[in-house]
Amino acid sequence: TGRSLAHGRFPERTYRDFASIPPLVVQTLLFVENRELLAASSPSHNPVIEWDRLAHATLMQLGPRAAGESLPGGSTLATQLEKLLHSPGGYTTGGADKLRQIAAATLRAYLDGPDTTATRRRIVLDYLNCVPLAARAGFGELHSLGDALWAWHGADFAEVNALLSGPPLSGAADAKAIARRARAYRQVLSLILAQRRPS
């Protein structure tokens, strides 16, 4: 009859488009992960490589380090997406695999032409909507900032976005409103920072 018998979506809580993401969430993600991604200086900016970040990560890898020390990586959000969506188990297995991720992400970035502005915004959207944030009993694997906010913090995704999208609060604002916004931001920040080692 053409009627739906059941409907399900995974992840359940996602951003529908780039404009629906609070600017504070975008700015925080880029500050932590990929500072040059949305730079307006060049519409044809390649979102796959940040040369200064890559050089720093390479130098750190070549230098001495303490046992068990975690070193910063040179991956941008574009290469992280390639890894998450297209590498077996979401892992980089070596140098050749990393080069494949870079090549694939570069080709994907220029599919619609030399202006990558829309592609760079899509990278932010896709990343927030599919980032893995461990697993929770009674839910399973968590993919997306929205599902992780619900599962780990018991937060309402729509309410968090509304709180973080509002105008800046002045000193005269209600203390409870400030506290609610601060809590919402702390929850988002904790998940963005935990992405590397969510467990």
PDB file of C-alpha atoms in Angstrom:
ATOM      1  CA  THR A   1       0.000   0.000   0.000  1.00  0.00           C
ATOM      2  CA  GLY A   2       3.020   2.292   0.169  1.00  0.00           C
ATOM      3  CA  ARG A   3       2.520   3.025   3.877  1.00  0.00           C
ATOM      4  CA  SER A   4       5.457   2.928   6.279  1.00  0.00           C
ATOM      5  CA  LEU A   5       5.270   0.102   8.796  1.00  0.00           C
ATOM      6  CA  ALA A   6       8.166   1.359  10.897  1.00  0.00           C
ATOM      7  CA  HIS A   7      10.640   4.189  10.840  1.00  0.00           C
ATOM      8  CA  GLY A   8      14.019   4.462  12.487  1.00  0.00           C
ATOM      9  CA  ARG A   9      17.011   6.691  12.116  1.00  0.00           C
ATOM     10  CA  PHE A  10      20.536   6.227  13.397  1.00  0.00           C
ATOM     11  CA  PRO A  11      21.913   8.399  14.762  1.00  0.00           C
ATOM     12  CA  GLU A  12      18.650   9.811  16.077  1.00  0.00           C
ATOM     13  CA  ARG A  13      19.739  13.335  16.978  1.00  0.00           C
ATOM     14  CA  THR A  14      21.552  15.192  14.197  1.00  0.00           C
ATOM     15  CA  TYR A  15      21.875  18.646  12.673  1.00  0.00           C
ATOM     16  CA  ARG A  16      19.788  18.981   9.498  1.00  0.00           C
ATOM     17  CA  ASP A  17      22.152  21.518   7.882  1.00  0.00           C
ATOM     18  CA  PHE A  18      25.145  23.716   8.647  1.00  0.00           C
ATOM     19  CA  ALA A  19      22.950  26.710   9.549  1.00  0.00           C
ATOM     20  CA  SER A  20      21.301  24.707  12.349  1.00  0.00           C
ATOM     21  CA  ILE A  21      24.623  24.261  14.198  1.00  0.00           C
ATOM     22  CA  PRO A  22      25.165  26.929  16.875  1.00  0.00           C
ATOM     23  CA  PRO A  23      28.175  29.078  15.855  1.00  0.00           C
ATOM     24  CA  LEU A  24      29.723  28.457  19.290  1.00  0.00           C
ATOM     25  CA  VAL A  25      29.742  24.696  18.609  1.00  0.00           C
ATOM     26  CA  VAL A  26      31.368  25.256  15.200  1.00  0.00           C
ATOM     27  CA  GLN A  27      33.995  27.607  16.657  1.00  0.00           C
ATOM     28  CA  THR A  28      34.801  25.178  19.478  1.00  0.00           C
ATOM     29  CA  LEU A  29      35.151  22.203  17.146  1.00  0.00           C
ATOM     30  CA  LEU A  30      37.418  24.140  14.802  1.00  0.00           C
ATOM     31  CA  PHE A  31      39.539  25.511  17.656  1.00  0.00           C
ATOM     32  CA  VAL A  32      40.156  21.977  18.936  1.00  0.00           C
ATOM     33  CA  GLU A  33      40.409  20.081  15.661  1.00  0.00           C
ATOM     34  CA  ASN A  34      40.915  22.170  12.528  1.00  0.00           C
ATOM     35  CA  ARG A  35      41.395  25.922  12.982  1.00  0.00           C
ATOM     36  CA  GLU A  36      41.813  26.866   9.317  1.00  0.00           C
ATOM     37  CA  LEU A  37      38.888  24.869   7.888  1.00  0.00           C
ATOM     38  CA  LEU A  38      36.409  27.729   7.427  1.00  0.00           C
ATOM     39  CA  ALA A  39      38.964  30.461   6.719  1.00  0.00           C
ATOM     40  CA  ALA A  40      37.341  32.903   4.325  1.00  0.00           C
ATOM     41  CA  SER A  41      40.641  34.112   2.870  1.00  0.00           C
ATOM     42  CA  SER A  42      40.501  31.683  -0.066  1.00  0.00           C
ATOM     43  CA  PRO A  43      37.324  30.105  -1.476  1.00  0.00           C
ATOM     44  CA  SER A  44      39.442  27.370  -3.081  1.00  0.00           C
ATOM     45  CA  HIS A  45      41.171  26.440   0.200  1.00  0.00           C
ATOM     46  CA  ASN A  46      42.011  22.718   0.362  1.00  0.00           C
ATOM     47  CA  PRO A  47      40.345  21.484   3.578  1.00  0.00           C
ATOM     48  CA  VAL A  48      42.423  18.310   3.697  1.00  0.00           C
ATOM     49  CA  ILE A  49      45.841  19.598   4.764  1.00  0.00           C
ATOM     50  CA  GLU A  50      46.900  22.225   7.279  1.00  0.00           C
ATOM     51  CA  TRP A  51      50.603  22.474   6.517  1.00  0.00           C
ATOM     52  CA  ASP A  52      51.658  23.998   9.847  1.00  0.00           C
ATOM     53  CA  ARG A  53      49.734  21.359  11.796  1.00  0.00           C
ATOM     54  CA  LEU A  54      51.112  18.542   9.635  1.00  0.00           C
ATOM     55  CA  ALA A  55      54.685  19.830  10.060  1.00  0.00           C
ATOM     56  CA  HIS A  56      54.246  20.066  13.839  1.00  0.00           C
ATOM     57  CA  ALA A  57      52.803  16.531  14.073  1.00  0.00           C
ATOM     58  CA  THR A  58      55.632  15.150  11.886  1.00  0.00           C
ATOM     59  CA  LEU A  59      58.314  16.785  14.042  1.00  0.00           C
ATOM     60  CA  MET A  60      56.679  15.448  17.196  1.00  0.00           C
ATOM     61  CA  GLN A  61      56.586  11.922  15.725  1.00  0.00           C
ATOM     62  CA  LEU A  62      60.290  12.079  14.858  1.00  0.00           C
ATOM     63  CA  GLY A  63      61.404  13.366  18.259  1.00  0.00           C
ATOM     64  CA  PRO A  64      61.949  11.396  21.476  1.00  0.00           C
ATOM     65  CA  ARG A  65      58.941  10.652  23.620  1.00  0.00           C
ATOM     66  CA  ALA A  66      58.053   9.073  26.919  1.00  0.00           C
ATOM     67  CA  ALA A  67      56.512   5.597  27.008  1.00  0.00           C
ATOM     68  CA  GLY A  68      52.774   5.763  26.464  1.00  0.00           C
ATOM     69  CA  GLU A  69      52.856   9.464  25.584  1.00  0.00           C
ATOM     70  CA  SER A  70      50.044  10.524  23.271  1.00  0.00           C
ATOM     71  CA  LEU A  71      51.204  12.744  20.426  1.00  0.00           C
ATOM     72  CA  PRO A  72      49.130  15.231  18.438  1.00  0.00           C
ATOM     73  CA  GLY A  73      48.038  14.127  14.990  1.00  0.00           C
ATOM     74  CA  GLY A  74      48.084  16.043  11.752  1.00  0.00           C
ATOM     75  CA  SER A  75      44.688  14.896  10.490  1.00  0.00           C
ATOM     76  CA  THR A  76      42.109  17.493   9.559  1.00  0.00           C
ATOM     77  CA  LEU A  77      38.369  16.915   9.895  1.00  0.00           C
ATOM     78  CA  ALA A  78      38.255  15.956   6.203  1.00  0.00           C
ATOM     79  CA  THR A  79      40.776  13.129   6.636  1.00  0.00           C
ATOM     80  CA  GLN A  80      39.175  12.063   9.916  1.00  0.00           C
ATOM     81  CA  LEU A  81      35.845  11.712   8.069  1.00  0.00           C
ATOM     82  CA  GLU A  82      37.487   9.547   5.417  1.00  0.00           C
ATOM     83  CA  LYS A  83      38.921   7.363   8.154  1.00  0.00           C
ATOM     84  CA  LEU A  84      35.654   7.106  10.094  1.00  0.00           C
ATOM     85  CA  LEU A  85      33.466   6.407   7.078  1.00  0.00           C
ATOM     86  CA  HIS A  86      35.691   4.419   4.741  1.00  0.00           C
ATOM     87  CA  SER A  87      38.606   2.763   6.595  1.00  0.00           C
ATOM     88  CA  PRO A  88      38.126  -0.721   8.088  1.00  0.00           C
ATOM     89  CA  GLY A  89      37.021  -0.289  11.686  1.00  0.00           C
ATOM     90  CA  GLY A  90      37.565   3.458  11.405  1.00  0.00           C
ATOM     91  CA  TYR A  91      41.327   3.095  11.928  1.00  0.00           C
ATOM     92  CA  THR A  92      44.382   4.203   9.976  1.00  0.00           C
ATOM     93  CA  THR A  93      46.586   1.144   9.489  1.00  0.00           C
ATOM     94  CA  GLY A  94      49.719   2.888   8.264  1.00  0.00           C
ATOM     95  CA  GLY A  95      51.299   5.493   6.038  1.00  0.00           C
ATOM     96  CA  ALA A  96      49.807   4.123   2.818  1.00  0.00           C
ATOM     97  CA  ASP A  97      46.341   4.165   4.368  1.00  0.00           C
ATOM     98  CA  LYS A  98      46.844   7.784   5.506  1.00  0.00           C
ATOM     99  CA  LEU A  99      47.898   8.797   1.965  1.00  0.00           C
ATOM    100  CA  ARG A 100      44.751   7.118   0.564  1.00  0.00           C
ATOM    101  CA  GLN A 101      42.621   9.062   3.051  1.00  0.00           C
ATOM    102  CA  ILE A 102      44.294  12.340   2.041  1.00  0.00           C
ATOM    103  CA  ALA A 103      43.874  11.621  -1.678  1.00  0.00           C
ATOM    104  CA  ALA A 104      40.223  10.561  -1.304  1.00  0.00           C
ATOM    105  CA  ALA A 105      39.382  13.567   0.891  1.00  0.00           C
ATOM    106  CA  THR A 106      41.051  15.926  -1.612  1.00  0.00           C
ATOM    107  CA  LEU A 107      39.090  14.466  -4.541  1.00  0.00           C
ATOM    108  CA  ARG A 108      35.869  14.682  -2.537  1.00  0.00           C
ATOM    109  CA  ALA A 109      36.613  18.321  -1.591  1.00  0.00           C
ATOM    110  CA  TYR A 110      36.786  19.426  -5.246  1.00  0.00           C
ATOM    111  CA  LEU A 111      33.918  17.343  -6.670  1.00  0.00           C
ATOM    112  CA  ASP A 112      31.737  20.431  -7.067  1.00  0.00           C
ATOM    113  CA  GLY A 113      34.459  22.664  -8.488  1.00  0.00           C
ATOM    114  CA  PRO A 114      37.305  24.816  -7.196  1.00  0.00           C
ATOM    115  CA  ASP A 115      35.225  26.711  -4.622  1.00  0.00           C
ATOM    116  CA  THR A 116      35.259  24.508  -1.508  1.00  0.00           C
ATOM    117  CA  THR A 117      33.222  26.805   0.758  1.00  0.00           C
ATOM    118  CA  ALA A 118      30.111  24.585   0.761  1.00  0.00           C
ATOM    119  CA  THR A 119      32.216  21.436   1.047  1.00  0.00           C
ATOM    120  CA  ARG A 120      34.012  22.775   4.110  1.00  0.00           C
ATOM    121  CA  ARG A 121      30.699  23.526   5.807  1.00  0.00           C
ATOM    122  CA  ARG A 122      29.462  20.039   4.909  1.00  0.00           C
ATOM    123  CA  ILE A 123      32.585  18.551   6.527  1.00  0.00           C
ATOM    124  CA  VAL A 124      31.696  20.248   9.838  1.00  0.00           C
ATOM    125  CA  LEU A 125      28.087  19.069   9.557  1.00  0.00           C
ATOM    126  CA  ASP A 126      29.001  15.485   8.657  1.00  0.00           C
ATOM    127  CA  TYR A 127      31.628  15.276  11.383  1.00  0.00           C
ATOM    128  CA  LEU A 128      29.250  16.398  14.151  1.00  0.00           C
ATOM    129  CA  ASN A 129      26.573  14.030  12.831  1.00  0.00           C
ATOM    130  CA  CYS A 130      28.753  10.894  12.731  1.00  0.00           C
ATOM    131  CA  VAL A 131      31.591  11.335  15.262  1.00  0.00           C
ATOM    132  CA  PRO A 132      31.922   8.128  17.331  1.00  0.00           C
ATOM    133  CA  LEU A 133      31.657   8.738  21.070  1.00  0.00           C
ATOM    134  CA  ALA A 134      31.988   5.242  22.570  1.00  0.00           C
ATOM    135  CA  ALA A 135      29.019   3.087  23.611  1.00  0.00           C
ATOM    136  CA  ARG A 136      26.531   3.195  26.439  1.00  0.00           C
ATOM    137  CA  ALA A 137      24.656   0.308  28.049  1.00  0.00           C
ATOM    138  CA  GLY A 138      21.043   0.275  26.924  1.00  0.00           C
ATOM    139  CA  PHE A 139      21.811   2.270  23.794  1.00  0.00           C
ATOM    140  CA  GLY A 140      24.850   0.801  22.057  1.00  0.00           C
ATOM    141  CA  GLU A 141      27.349   2.686  19.949  1.00  0.00           C
ATOM    142  CA  LEU A 142      26.996   6.436  19.925  1.00  0.00           C
ATOM    143  CA  HIS A 143      27.553   8.301  16.679  1.00  0.00           C
ATOM    144  CA  SER A 144      26.805  12.049  16.656  1.00  0.00           C
ATOM    145  CA  LEU A 145      27.134  14.872  19.095  1.00  0.00           C
ATOM    146  CA  GLY A 146      23.354  14.879  19.589  1.00  0.00           C
ATOM    147  CA  ASP A 147      23.058  11.221  20.607  1.00  0.00           C
ATOM    148  CA  ALA A 148      26.098  11.539  22.876  1.00  0.00           C
ATOM    149  CA  LEU A 149      24.619  14.590  24.622  1.00  0.00           C
ATOM    150  CA  TRP A 150      21.485  12.572  25.322  1.00  0.00           C
ATOM    151  CA  ALA A 151      23.238   9.348  26.378  1.00  0.00           C
ATOM    152  CA  TRP A 152      26.155  10.713  28.420  1.00  0.00           C
ATOM    153  CA  HIS A 153      24.671  13.890  29.870  1.00  0.00           C
ATOM    154  CA  GLY A 154      20.916  13.306  29.728  1.00  0.00           C
ATOM    155  CA  ALA A 155      20.680  16.559  27.792  1.00  0.00           C
ATOM    156  CA  ASP A 156      17.938  17.512  25.358  1.00  0.00           C
ATOM    157  CA  PHE A 157      19.640  18.178  22.000  1.00  0.00           C
ATOM    158  CA  ALA A 158      17.174  20.883  20.937  1.00  0.00           C
ATOM    159  CA  GLU A 159      17.454  22.674  24.281  1.00  0.00           C
ATOM    160  CA  VAL A 160      21.278  22.611  24.214  1.00  0.00           C
ATOM    161  CA  ASN A 161      21.261  24.087  20.701  1.00  0.00           C
ATOM    162  CA  ALA A 162      18.764  26.781  21.706  1.00  0.00           C
ATOM    163  CA  LEU A 163      20.884  27.734  24.728  1.00  0.00           C
ATOM    164  CA  LEU A 164      24.078  27.946  22.683  1.00  0.00           C
ATOM    165  CA  SER A 165      22.452  29.833  19.789  1.00  0.00           C
ATOM    166  CA  GLY A 166      21.144  32.704  21.880  1.00  0.00           C
ATOM    167  CA  PRO A 167      22.695  36.181  22.074  1.00  0.00           C
ATOM    168  CA  PRO A 168      25.582  36.729  24.500  1.00  0.00           C
ATOM    169  CA  LEU A 169      24.447  37.054  28.096  1.00  0.00           C
ATOM    170  CA  SER A 170      25.431  40.233  29.910  1.00  0.00           C
ATOM    171  CA  GLY A 171      26.372  40.525  33.556  1.00  0.00           C
ATOM    172  CA  ALA A 172      22.826  41.617  34.308  1.00  0.00           C
ATOM    173  CA  ALA A 173      21.390  38.356  32.961  1.00  0.00           C
ATOM    174  CA  ASP A 174      19.631  35.913  35.205  1.00  0.00           C
ATOM    175  CA  ALA A 175      22.159  33.736  37.066  1.00  0.00           C
ATOM    176  CA  LYS A 176      20.117  30.631  36.257  1.00  0.00           C
ATOM    177  CA  ALA A 177      20.198  31.417  32.530  1.00  0.00           C
ATOM    178  CA  ILE A 178      23.967  31.839  32.678  1.00  0.00           C
ATOM    179  CA  ALA A 179      24.341  28.570  34.580  1.00  0.00           C
ATOM    180  CA  ARG A 180      22.140  26.673  32.075  1.00  0.00           C
ATOM    181  CA  ARG A 181      24.157  27.988  29.123  1.00  0.00           C
ATOM    182  CA  ALA A 182      27.452  27.241  30.862  1.00  0.00           C
ATOM    183  CA  ARG A 183      26.325  23.666  31.606  1.00  0.00           C
ATOM    184  CA  ALA A 184      25.235  23.147  27.989  1.00  0.00           C
ATOM    185  CA  TYR A 185      28.549  24.448  26.696  1.00  0.00           C
ATOM    186  CA  ARG A 186      30.527  22.324  29.153  1.00  0.00           C
ATOM    187  CA  GLN A 187      28.656  19.218  27.951  1.00  0.00           C
ATOM    188  CA  VAL A 188      29.390  19.974  24.280  1.00  0.00           C
ATOM    189  CA  LEU A 189      33.014  20.826  25.019  1.00  0.00           C
ATOM    190  CA  SER A 190      33.532  17.624  27.018  1.00  0.00           C
ATOM    191  CA  LEU A 191      32.341  15.514  24.077  1.00  0.00           C
ATOM    192  CA  ILE A 192      34.424  17.384  21.504  1.00  0.00           C
ATOM    193  CA  LEU A 193      37.497  16.902  23.688  1.00  0.00           C
ATOM    194  CA  ALA A 194      36.643  13.257  24.467  1.00  0.00           C
ATOM    195  CA  GLN A 195      36.369  12.286  20.798  1.00  0.00           C
ATOM    196  CA  ARG A 196      39.932  10.986  20.654  1.00  0.00           C
ATOM    197  CA  ARG A 197      39.521   8.653  23.628  1.00  0.00           C
ATOM    198  CA  PRO A 198      35.799   8.563  24.431  1.00  0.00           C
ATOM    199  CA  SER A 199      35.966   5.478  26.643  1.00  0.00           C
TER     200      SER A 199
END
